[in-house]
Amino acid sequence: PFVAGAPPRPRVEGGSAPSCCPMDPGIYPTADGWCPPTWPSAEERLRLEEEERCRPKRNLVKRTVLITAPQAERLLDGSFMEASRYSLQVFPLRADTHFSGTEQDRGFLCWVYYQPKDEQTVVRVWKSVDVDITEGEKEVVDPDTGILNEQRLIASQTQVCFFNVQEWEVVKEGQPEKGDKDGPSWWS
């Protein structure tokens, strides 16, 4: 499986770069005309874009679940995901927020994506680690979604895990945010 953290695909002439070949057209060729030998030509980029457009797209549904660190060790394993036929977007929760804690109590919010035909398998697999994904509302993933990661999931023929590097806070309705220990704008 592919674990994402790459920036969004840049636009190139004739459309966007295919997900299998992310490239920034502003880098090459350099001022002297040099390109790396493996850098695709404009014709190759167009051919790859056409291949991606012709590739079959998956129909997916998604559910939202919360898991702990021990459950995540099993559920985020690439070969386990591939064998069990689901993909993920994972958002780690801060240790000081609702539904989370330290070490073994660390929480993760996950969107679980799968094809409707694989639903029974996916539900059974998640129940094997004490997570009932049927408690989360089932949503159909829009085939024309504007969410880049969901576009990649629909286009991928393998299972994919997008793991967010930021820590997230769960704020219950009517309660204030806790605020960062580094302040609201730690970079300023």
mmCIF file with all atom_site columns, C-alpha atoms in Angstrom:
data_model
loop_
_atom_site.group_PDB
_atom_site.id
_atom_site.type_symbol
_atom_site.label_atom_id
_atom_site.label_alt_id
_atom_site.label_comp_id
_atom_site.label_asym_id
_atom_site.label_entity_id
_atom_site.label_seq_id
_atom_site.pdbx_PDB_ins_code
_atom_site.Cartn_x
_atom_site.Cartn_y
_atom_site.Cartn_z
_atom_site.occupancy
_atom_site.B_iso_or_equiv
_atom_site.pdbx_formal_charge
_atom_site.auth_seq_id
_atom_site.auth_comp_id
_atom_site.auth_asym_id
_atom_site.auth_atom_id
_atom_site.pdbx_PDB_model_num
ATOM 1   C CA . PRO A 1 1   ? 0.000   0.000  0.000   1.00 0.00 ? 1   PRO A CA 1
ATOM 2   C CA . PHE A 1 2   ? 0.911   3.586  -0.558  1.00 0.00 ? 2   PHE A CA 1
ATOM 3   C CA . VAL A 1 3   ? 1.258   5.807  2.506   1.00 0.00 ? 3   VAL A CA 1
ATOM 4   C CA . ALA A 1 4   ? 0.730   9.348  1.404   1.00 0.00 ? 4   ALA A CA 1
ATOM 5   C CA . GLY A 1 5   ? 2.279   12.523 2.575   1.00 0.00 ? 5   GLY A CA 1
ATOM 6   C CA . ALA A 1 6   ? 3.094   13.920 -0.811  1.00 0.00 ? 6   ALA A CA 1
ATOM 7   C CA . PRO A 1 7   ? 1.952   17.388 -1.838  1.00 0.00 ? 7   PRO A CA 1
ATOM 8   C CA . PRO A 1 8   ? -0.978  17.739 -4.234  1.00 0.00 ? 8   PRO A CA 1
ATOM 9   C CA . ARG A 1 9   ? -0.316  16.901 -7.850  1.00 0.00 ? 9   ARG A CA 1
ATOM 10  C CA . PRO A 1 10  ? 0.696   19.943 -9.885  1.00 0.00 ? 10  PRO A CA 1
ATOM 11  C CA . ARG A 1 11  ? -1.053  21.026 -13.061 1.00 0.00 ? 11  ARG A CA 1
ATOM 12  C CA . VAL A 1 12  ? 0.776   20.414 -16.326 1.00 0.00 ? 12  VAL A CA 1
ATOM 13  C CA . GLU A 1 13  ? -0.164  21.247 -19.871 1.00 0.00 ? 13  GLU A CA 1
ATOM 14  C CA . GLY A 1 14  ? -3.174  19.250 -20.980 1.00 0.00 ? 14  GLY A CA 1
ATOM 15  C CA . GLY A 1 15  ? -4.314  18.389 -17.434 1.00 0.00 ? 15  GLY A CA 1
ATOM 16  C CA . SER A 1 16  ? -2.799  17.196 -14.188 1.00 0.00 ? 16  SER A CA 1
ATOM 17  C CA . ALA A 1 17  ? 0.107   14.868 -13.640 1.00 0.00 ? 17  ALA A CA 1
ATOM 18  C CA . PRO A 1 18  ? -0.939  11.259 -13.138 1.00 0.00 ? 18  PRO A CA 1
ATOM 19  C CA . SER A 1 19  ? -0.835  10.045 -9.546  1.00 0.00 ? 19  SER A CA 1
ATOM 20  C CA . CYS A 1 20  ? 1.692   7.355  -10.473 1.00 0.00 ? 20  CYS A CA 1
ATOM 21  C CA . CYS A 1 21  ? 4.123   10.029 -11.611 1.00 0.00 ? 21  CYS A CA 1
ATOM 22  C CA . PRO A 1 22  ? 3.911   13.224 -9.526  1.00 0.00 ? 22  PRO A CA 1
ATOM 23  C CA . MET A 1 23  ? 6.109   15.929 -11.021 1.00 0.00 ? 23  MET A CA 1
ATOM 24  C CA . ASP A 1 24  ? 6.511   19.645 -10.846 1.00 0.00 ? 24  ASP A CA 1
ATOM 25  C CA . PRO A 1 25  ? 6.682   21.119 -14.354 1.00 0.00 ? 25  PRO A CA 1
ATOM 26  C CA . GLY A 1 26  ? 8.267   24.261 -12.892 1.00 0.00 ? 26  GLY A CA 1
ATOM 27  C CA . ILE A 1 27  ? 11.476  22.435 -11.952 1.00 0.00 ? 27  ILE A CA 1
ATOM 28  C CA . TYR A 1 28  ? 12.585  20.951 -15.285 1.00 0.00 ? 28  TYR A CA 1
ATOM 29  C CA . PRO A 1 29  ? 13.930  21.642 -17.729 1.00 0.00 ? 29  PRO A CA 1
ATOM 30  C CA . THR A 1 30  ? 16.464  23.877 -16.020 1.00 0.00 ? 30  THR A CA 1
ATOM 31  C CA . ALA A 1 31  ? 17.595  27.139 -17.622 1.00 0.00 ? 31  ALA A CA 1
ATOM 32  C CA . ASP A 1 32  ? 20.244  25.277 -19.612 1.00 0.00 ? 32  ASP A CA 1
ATOM 33  C CA . GLY A 1 33  ? 17.688  22.716 -20.859 1.00 0.00 ? 33  GLY A CA 1
ATOM 34  C CA . TRP A 1 34  ? 18.834  19.807 -18.666 1.00 0.00 ? 34  TRP A CA 1
ATOM 35  C CA . CYS A 1 35  ? 16.328  17.209 -17.399 1.00 0.00 ? 35  CYS A CA 1
ATOM 36  C CA . PRO A 1 36  ? 16.975  14.022 -15.425 1.00 0.00 ? 36  PRO A CA 1
ATOM 37  C CA . PRO A 1 37  ? 17.127  11.023 -17.753 1.00 0.00 ? 37  PRO A CA 1
ATOM 38  C CA . THR A 1 38  ? 14.078  9.484  -16.076 1.00 0.00 ? 38  THR A CA 1
ATOM 39  C CA . TRP A 1 39  ? 11.964  12.654 -16.317 1.00 0.00 ? 39  TRP A CA 1
ATOM 40  C CA . PRO A 1 40  ? 9.017   11.971 -18.644 1.00 0.00 ? 40  PRO A CA 1
ATOM 41  C CA . SER A 1 41  ? 8.629   13.973 -21.805 1.00 0.00 ? 41  SER A CA 1
ATOM 42  C CA . ALA A 1 42  ? 5.443   15.927 -22.544 1.00 0.00 ? 42  ALA A CA 1
ATOM 43  C CA . GLU A 1 43  ? 4.284   13.052 -24.779 1.00 0.00 ? 43  GLU A CA 1
ATOM 44  C CA . GLU A 1 44  ? 4.917   10.514 -22.023 1.00 0.00 ? 44  GLU A CA 1
ATOM 45  C CA . ARG A 1 45  ? 3.013   12.664 -19.517 1.00 0.00 ? 45  ARG A CA 1
ATOM 46  C CA . LEU A 1 46  ? 0.033   12.893 -21.863 1.00 0.00 ? 46  LEU A CA 1
ATOM 47  C CA . ARG A 1 47  ? 0.125   9.117  -22.424 1.00 0.00 ? 47  ARG A CA 1
ATOM 48  C CA . LEU A 1 48  ? 0.220   8.489  -18.644 1.00 0.00 ? 48  LEU A CA 1
ATOM 49  C CA . GLU A 1 49  ? -2.693  10.892 -18.114 1.00 0.00 ? 49  GLU A CA 1
ATOM 50  C CA . GLU A 1 50  ? -4.718  9.084  -20.761 1.00 0.00 ? 50  GLU A CA 1
ATOM 51  C CA . GLU A 1 51  ? -3.912  5.700  -19.195 1.00 0.00 ? 51  GLU A CA 1
ATOM 52  C CA . GLU A 1 52  ? -5.067  7.013  -15.816 1.00 0.00 ? 52  GLU A CA 1
ATOM 53  C CA . ARG A 1 53  ? -8.320  8.350  -17.304 1.00 0.00 ? 53  ARG A CA 1
ATOM 54  C CA . CYS A 1 54  ? -9.008  4.948  -18.922 1.00 0.00 ? 54  CYS A CA 1
ATOM 55  C CA . ARG A 1 55  ? -8.215  2.954  -15.789 1.00 0.00 ? 55  ARG A CA 1
ATOM 56  C CA . PRO A 1 56  ? -11.355 1.644  -14.051 1.00 0.00 ? 56  PRO A CA 1
ATOM 57  C CA . LYS A 1 57  ? -12.420 3.651  -11.000 1.00 0.00 ? 57  LYS A CA 1
ATOM 58  C CA . ARG A 1 58  ? -13.537 1.946  -7.819  1.00 0.00 ? 58  ARG A CA 1
ATOM 59  C CA . ASN A 1 59  ? -16.942 2.594  -6.244  1.00 0.00 ? 59  ASN A CA 1
ATOM 60  C CA . LEU A 1 60  ? -16.264 3.141  -2.555  1.00 0.00 ? 60  LEU A CA 1
ATOM 61  C CA . VAL A 1 61  ? -18.124 3.713  0.683   1.00 0.00 ? 61  VAL A CA 1
ATOM 62  C CA . LYS A 1 62  ? -16.587 5.068  3.874   1.00 0.00 ? 62  LYS A CA 1
ATOM 63  C CA . ARG A 1 63  ? -17.226 4.891  7.596   1.00 0.00 ? 63  ARG A CA 1
ATOM 64  C CA . THR A 1 64  ? -15.707 6.835  10.488  1.00 0.00 ? 64  THR A CA 1
ATOM 65  C CA . VAL A 1 65  ? -14.251 4.989  13.494  1.00 0.00 ? 65  VAL A CA 1
ATOM 66  C CA . LEU A 1 66  ? -12.030 5.632  16.498  1.00 0.00 ? 66  LEU A CA 1
ATOM 67  C CA . ILE A 1 67  ? -9.253  3.180  17.325  1.00 0.00 ? 67  ILE A CA 1
ATOM 68  C CA . THR A 1 68  ? -6.459  2.887  19.897  1.00 0.00 ? 68  THR A CA 1
ATOM 69  C CA . ALA A 1 69  ? -2.723  2.371  19.369  1.00 0.00 ? 69  ALA A CA 1
ATOM 70  C CA . PRO A 1 70  ? -2.801  -1.443 19.816  1.00 0.00 ? 70  PRO A CA 1
ATOM 71  C CA . GLN A 1 71  ? -5.654  -1.715 17.302  1.00 0.00 ? 71  GLN A CA 1
ATOM 72  C CA . ALA A 1 72  ? -3.816  0.630  14.923  1.00 0.00 ? 72  ALA A CA 1
ATOM 73  C CA . GLU A 1 73  ? -0.741  -1.615 14.930  1.00 0.00 ? 73  GLU A CA 1
ATOM 74  C CA . ARG A 1 74  ? -2.789  -4.381 13.342  1.00 0.00 ? 74  ARG A CA 1
ATOM 75  C CA . LEU A 1 75  ? -5.232  -2.363 11.229  1.00 0.00 ? 75  LEU A CA 1
ATOM 76  C CA . LEU A 1 76  ? -2.608  -0.082 9.609   1.00 0.00 ? 76  LEU A CA 1
ATOM 77  C CA . ASP A 1 77  ? -0.419  -2.991 8.487   1.00 0.00 ? 77  ASP A CA 1
ATOM 78  C CA . GLY A 1 78  ? -0.192  -2.857 4.687   1.00 0.00 ? 78  GLY A CA 1
ATOM 79  C CA . SER A 1 79  ? -0.434  -6.584 4.012   1.00 0.00 ? 79  SER A CA 1
ATOM 80  C CA . PHE A 1 80  ? -3.364  -6.870 6.449   1.00 0.00 ? 80  PHE A CA 1
ATOM 81  C CA . MET A 1 81  ? -5.158  -4.009 4.663   1.00 0.00 ? 81  MET A CA 1
ATOM 82  C CA . GLU A 1 82  ? -4.540  -5.573 1.257   1.00 0.00 ? 82  GLU A CA 1
ATOM 83  C CA . ALA A 1 83  ? -5.768  -9.010 2.359   1.00 0.00 ? 83  ALA A CA 1
ATOM 84  C CA . SER A 1 84  ? -8.826  -7.479 4.064   1.00 0.00 ? 84  SER A CA 1
ATOM 85  C CA . ARG A 1 85  ? -9.701  -5.145 1.146   1.00 0.00 ? 85  ARG A CA 1
ATOM 86  C CA . TYR A 1 86  ? -9.928  -1.725 2.827   1.00 0.00 ? 86  TYR A CA 1
ATOM 87  C CA . SER A 1 87  ? -8.106  1.607  2.634   1.00 0.00 ? 87  SER A CA 1
ATOM 88  C CA . LEU A 1 88  ? -7.698  4.290  5.287   1.00 0.00 ? 88  LEU A CA 1
ATOM 89  C CA . GLN A 1 89  ? -7.277  7.943  6.066   1.00 0.00 ? 89  GLN A CA 1
ATOM 90  C CA . VAL A 1 90  ? -5.863  8.186  9.590   1.00 0.00 ? 90  VAL A CA 1
ATOM 91  C CA . PHE A 1 91  ? -5.794  11.235 11.869  1.00 0.00 ? 91  PHE A CA 1
ATOM 92  C CA . PRO A 1 92  ? -3.823  10.822 15.135  1.00 0.00 ? 92  PRO A CA 1
ATOM 93  C CA . LEU A 1 93  ? -5.469  12.471 18.143  1.00 0.00 ? 93  LEU A CA 1
ATOM 94  C CA . ARG A 1 94  ? -3.582  14.569 20.678  1.00 0.00 ? 94  ARG A CA 1
ATOM 95  C CA . ALA A 1 95  ? -2.895  12.789 23.966  1.00 0.00 ? 95  ALA A CA 1
ATOM 96  C CA . ASP A 1 96  ? -4.832  15.430 25.933  1.00 0.00 ? 96  ASP A CA 1
ATOM 97  C CA . THR A 1 97  ? -8.052  15.272 23.896  1.00 0.00 ? 97  THR A CA 1
ATOM 98  C CA . HIS A 1 98  ? -11.259 13.242 24.141  1.00 0.00 ? 98  HIS A CA 1
ATOM 99  C CA . PHE A 1 99  ? -11.011 9.603  22.967  1.00 0.00 ? 99  PHE A CA 1
ATOM 100 C CA . SER A 1 100 ? -7.226  9.608  23.369  1.00 0.00 ? 100 SER A CA 1
ATOM 101 C CA . GLY A 1 101 ? -4.459  9.326  25.923  1.00 0.00 ? 101 GLY A CA 1
ATOM 102 C CA . THR A 1 102 ? -0.817  8.314  26.132  1.00 0.00 ? 102 THR A CA 1
ATOM 103 C CA . GLU A 1 103 ? 0.897   5.185  24.840  1.00 0.00 ? 103 GLU A CA 1
ATOM 104 C CA . GLN A 1 104 ? -1.641  2.310  24.596  1.00 0.00 ? 104 GLN A CA 1
ATOM 105 C CA . ASP A 1 105 ? -4.566  4.724  25.022  1.00 0.00 ? 105 ASP A CA 1
ATOM 106 C CA . ARG A 1 106 ? -3.474  6.877  22.074  1.00 0.00 ? 106 ARG A CA 1
ATOM 107 C CA . GLY A 1 107 ? -6.469  7.461  19.804  1.00 0.00 ? 107 GLY A CA 1
ATOM 108 C CA . PHE A 1 108 ? -6.789  7.661  16.034  1.00 0.00 ? 108 PHE A CA 1
ATOM 109 C CA . LEU A 1 109 ? -9.755  8.831  14.003  1.00 0.00 ? 109 LEU A CA 1
ATOM 110 C CA . CYS A 1 110 ? -10.029 6.791  10.802  1.00 0.00 ? 110 CYS A CA 1
ATOM 111 C CA . TRP A 1 111 ? -12.072 6.917  7.669   1.00 0.00 ? 111 TRP A CA 1
ATOM 112 C CA . VAL A 1 112 ? -12.356 3.329  6.435   1.00 0.00 ? 112 VAL A CA 1
ATOM 113 C CA . TYR A 1 113 ? -12.891 2.983  2.669   1.00 0.00 ? 113 TYR A CA 1
ATOM 114 C CA . TYR A 1 114 ? -13.984 -0.195 0.926   1.00 0.00 ? 114 TYR A CA 1
ATOM 115 C CA . GLN A 1 115 ? -16.008 -1.458 -2.000  1.00 0.00 ? 115 GLN A CA 1
ATOM 116 C CA . PRO A 1 116 ? -19.603 -2.404 -1.114  1.00 0.00 ? 116 PRO A CA 1
ATOM 117 C CA . LYS A 1 117 ? -18.996 -5.999 -2.276  1.00 0.00 ? 117 LYS A CA 1
ATOM 118 C CA . ASP A 1 118 ? -16.272 -6.344 0.424   1.00 0.00 ? 118 ASP A CA 1
ATOM 119 C CA . GLU A 1 119 ? -18.402 -5.000 3.289   1.00 0.00 ? 119 GLU A CA 1
ATOM 120 C CA . GLN A 1 120 ? -18.915 -8.282 5.155   1.00 0.00 ? 120 GLN A CA 1
ATOM 121 C CA . THR A 1 121 ? -15.208 -9.098 5.022   1.00 0.00 ? 121 THR A CA 1
ATOM 122 C CA . VAL A 1 122 ? -14.223 -5.623 6.229   1.00 0.00 ? 122 VAL A CA 1
ATOM 123 C CA . VAL A 1 123 ? -16.781 -5.634 9.069   1.00 0.00 ? 123 VAL A CA 1
ATOM 124 C CA . ARG A 1 124 ? -15.620 -9.088 10.207  1.00 0.00 ? 124 ARG A CA 1
ATOM 125 C CA . VAL A 1 125 ? -11.931 -8.123 10.117  1.00 0.00 ? 125 VAL A CA 1
ATOM 126 C CA . TRP A 1 126 ? -12.481 -4.950 12.144  1.00 0.00 ? 126 TRP A CA 1
ATOM 127 C CA . LYS A 1 127 ? -14.626 -6.856 14.671  1.00 0.00 ? 127 LYS A CA 1
ATOM 128 C CA . SER A 1 128 ? -11.680 -9.257 15.121  1.00 0.00 ? 128 SER A CA 1
ATOM 129 C CA . VAL A 1 129 ? -9.811  -6.353 16.772  1.00 0.00 ? 129 VAL A CA 1
ATOM 130 C CA . ASP A 1 130 ? -12.863 -5.210 18.775  1.00 0.00 ? 130 ASP A CA 1
ATOM 131 C CA . VAL A 1 131 ? -13.929 -2.373 16.466  1.00 0.00 ? 131 VAL A CA 1
ATOM 132 C CA . ASP A 1 132 ? -17.494 -2.307 15.148  1.00 0.00 ? 132 ASP A CA 1
ATOM 133 C CA . ILE A 1 133 ? -17.326 -0.106 12.066  1.00 0.00 ? 133 ILE A CA 1
ATOM 134 C CA . THR A 1 134 ? -21.075 -0.467 11.530  1.00 0.00 ? 134 THR A CA 1
ATOM 135 C CA . GLU A 1 135 ? -21.559 2.016  14.391  1.00 0.00 ? 135 GLU A CA 1
ATOM 136 C CA . GLY A 1 136 ? -20.283 4.720  12.024  1.00 0.00 ? 136 GLY A CA 1
ATOM 137 C CA . GLU A 1 137 ? -22.589 6.064  9.346   1.00 0.00 ? 137 GLU A CA 1
ATOM 138 C CA . LYS A 1 138 ? -21.954 4.593  5.906   1.00 0.00 ? 138 LYS A CA 1
ATOM 139 C CA . GLU A 1 139 ? -21.394 7.257  3.237   1.00 0.00 ? 139 GLU A CA 1
ATOM 140 C CA . VAL A 1 140 ? -20.977 6.780  -0.494  1.00 0.00 ? 140 VAL A CA 1
ATOM 141 C CA . VAL A 1 141 ? -17.780 8.381  -1.791  1.00 0.00 ? 141 VAL A CA 1
ATOM 142 C CA . ASP A 1 142 ? -18.618 10.830 -4.570  1.00 0.00 ? 142 ASP A CA 1
ATOM 143 C CA . PRO A 1 143 ? -16.819 9.688  -7.751  1.00 0.00 ? 143 PRO A CA 1
ATOM 144 C CA . ASP A 1 144 ? -16.288 13.368 -8.607  1.00 0.00 ? 144 ASP A CA 1
ATOM 145 C CA . THR A 1 145 ? -15.046 14.269 -5.122  1.00 0.00 ? 145 THR A CA 1
ATOM 146 C CA . GLY A 1 146 ? -12.870 17.329 -4.705  1.00 0.00 ? 146 GLY A CA 1
ATOM 147 C CA . ILE A 1 147 ? -10.906 15.618 -1.903  1.00 0.00 ? 147 ILE A CA 1
ATOM 148 C CA . LEU A 1 148 ? -7.543  14.702 -3.422  1.00 0.00 ? 148 LEU A CA 1
ATOM 149 C CA . ASN A 1 149 ? -6.962  11.663 -1.192  1.00 0.00 ? 149 ASN A CA 1
ATOM 150 C CA . GLU A 1 150 ? -10.380 10.275 -2.081  1.00 0.00 ? 150 GLU A CA 1
ATOM 151 C CA . GLN A 1 151 ? -9.626  10.805 -5.789  1.00 0.00 ? 151 GLN A CA 1
ATOM 152 C CA . ARG A 1 152 ? -6.457  8.749  -5.312  1.00 0.00 ? 152 ARG A CA 1
ATOM 153 C CA . LEU A 1 153 ? -8.356  6.023  -3.451  1.00 0.00 ? 153 LEU A CA 1
ATOM 154 C CA . ILE A 1 154 ? -10.958 5.756  -6.210  1.00 0.00 ? 154 ILE A CA 1
ATOM 155 C CA . ALA A 1 155 ? -8.250  5.539  -8.888  1.00 0.00 ? 155 ALA A CA 1
ATOM 156 C CA . SER A 1 156 ? -6.040  3.072  -7.002  1.00 0.00 ? 156 SER A CA 1
ATOM 157 C CA . GLN A 1 157 ? -6.350  -0.643 -7.681  1.00 0.00 ? 157 GLN A CA 1
ATOM 158 C CA . THR A 1 158 ? -4.528  -1.451 -4.414  1.00 0.00 ? 158 THR A CA 1
ATOM 159 C CA . GLN A 1 159 ? -5.305  -0.549 -0.829  1.00 0.00 ? 159 GLN A CA 1
ATOM 160 C CA . VAL A 1 160 ? -3.955  2.787  0.372   1.00 0.00 ? 160 VAL A CA 1
ATOM 161 C CA . CYS A 1 161 ? -3.284  4.362  3.790   1.00 0.00 ? 161 CYS A CA 1
ATOM 162 C CA . PHE A 1 162 ? -3.058  8.141  4.112   1.00 0.00 ? 162 PHE A CA 1
ATOM 163 C CA . PHE A 1 163 ? -1.611  8.917  7.552   1.00 0.00 ? 163 PHE A CA 1
ATOM 164 C CA . ASN A 1 164 ? -1.895  12.563 8.580   1.00 0.00 ? 164 ASN A CA 1
ATOM 165 C CA . VAL A 1 165 ? 1.231   13.871 10.309  1.00 0.00 ? 165 VAL A CA 1
ATOM 166 C CA . GLN A 1 166 ? -0.648  16.490 12.353  1.00 0.00 ? 166 GLN A CA 1
ATOM 167 C CA . GLU A 1 167 ? -2.211  15.716 15.740  1.00 0.00 ? 167 GLU A CA 1
ATOM 168 C CA . TRP A 1 168 ? -5.910  16.512 16.027  1.00 0.00 ? 168 TRP A CA 1
ATOM 169 C CA . GLU A 1 169 ? -8.148  17.598 18.883  1.00 0.00 ? 169 GLU A CA 1
ATOM 170 C CA . VAL A 1 170 ? -11.690 16.350 19.475  1.00 0.00 ? 170 VAL A CA 1
ATOM 171 C CA . VAL A 1 171 ? -13.851 19.219 20.748  1.00 0.00 ? 171 VAL A CA 1
ATOM 172 C CA . LYS A 1 172 ? -17.217 18.234 22.187  1.00 0.00 ? 172 LYS A CA 1
ATOM 173 C CA . GLU A 1 173 ? -20.178 20.439 21.338  1.00 0.00 ? 173 GLU A CA 1
ATOM 174 C CA . GLY A 1 174 ? -20.427 23.463 23.643  1.00 0.00 ? 174 GLY A CA 1
ATOM 175 C CA . GLN A 1 175 ? -16.863 23.124 24.963  1.00 0.00 ? 175 GLN A CA 1
ATOM 176 C CA . PRO A 1 176 ? -13.930 25.404 24.088  1.00 0.00 ? 176 PRO A CA 1
ATOM 177 C CA . GLU A 1 177 ? -10.815 24.240 22.285  1.00 0.00 ? 177 GLU A CA 1
ATOM 178 C CA . LYS A 1 178 ? -7.903  23.428 24.608  1.00 0.00 ? 178 LYS A CA 1
ATOM 179 C CA . GLY A 1 179 ? -5.354  25.529 22.772  1.00 0.00 ? 179 GLY A CA 1
ATOM 180 C CA . ASP A 1 180 ? -1.872  24.441 21.867  1.00 0.00 ? 180 ASP A CA 1
ATOM 181 C CA . LYS A 1 181 ? 0.881   24.352 24.452  1.00 0.00 ? 181 LYS A CA 1
ATOM 182 C CA . ASP A 1 182 ? 2.981   26.063 21.766  1.00 0.00 ? 182 ASP A CA 1
ATOM 183 C CA . GLY A 1 183 ? 0.291   28.694 21.265  1.00 0.00 ? 183 GLY A CA 1
ATOM 184 C CA . PRO A 1 184 ? -2.216  29.128 18.436  1.00 0.00 ? 184 PRO A CA 1
ATOM 185 C CA . SER A 1 185 ? 0.488   30.217 15.991  1.00 0.00 ? 185 SER A CA 1
ATOM 186 C CA . TRP A 1 186 ? 3.673   28.424 17.019  1.00 0.00 ? 186 TRP A CA 1
ATOM 187 C CA . TRP A 1 187 ? 5.325   29.325 13.720  1.00 0.00 ? 187 TRP A CA 1
ATOM 188 C CA . SER A 1 188 ? 4.867   33.099 14.118  1.00 0.00 ? 188 SER A CA 1
#
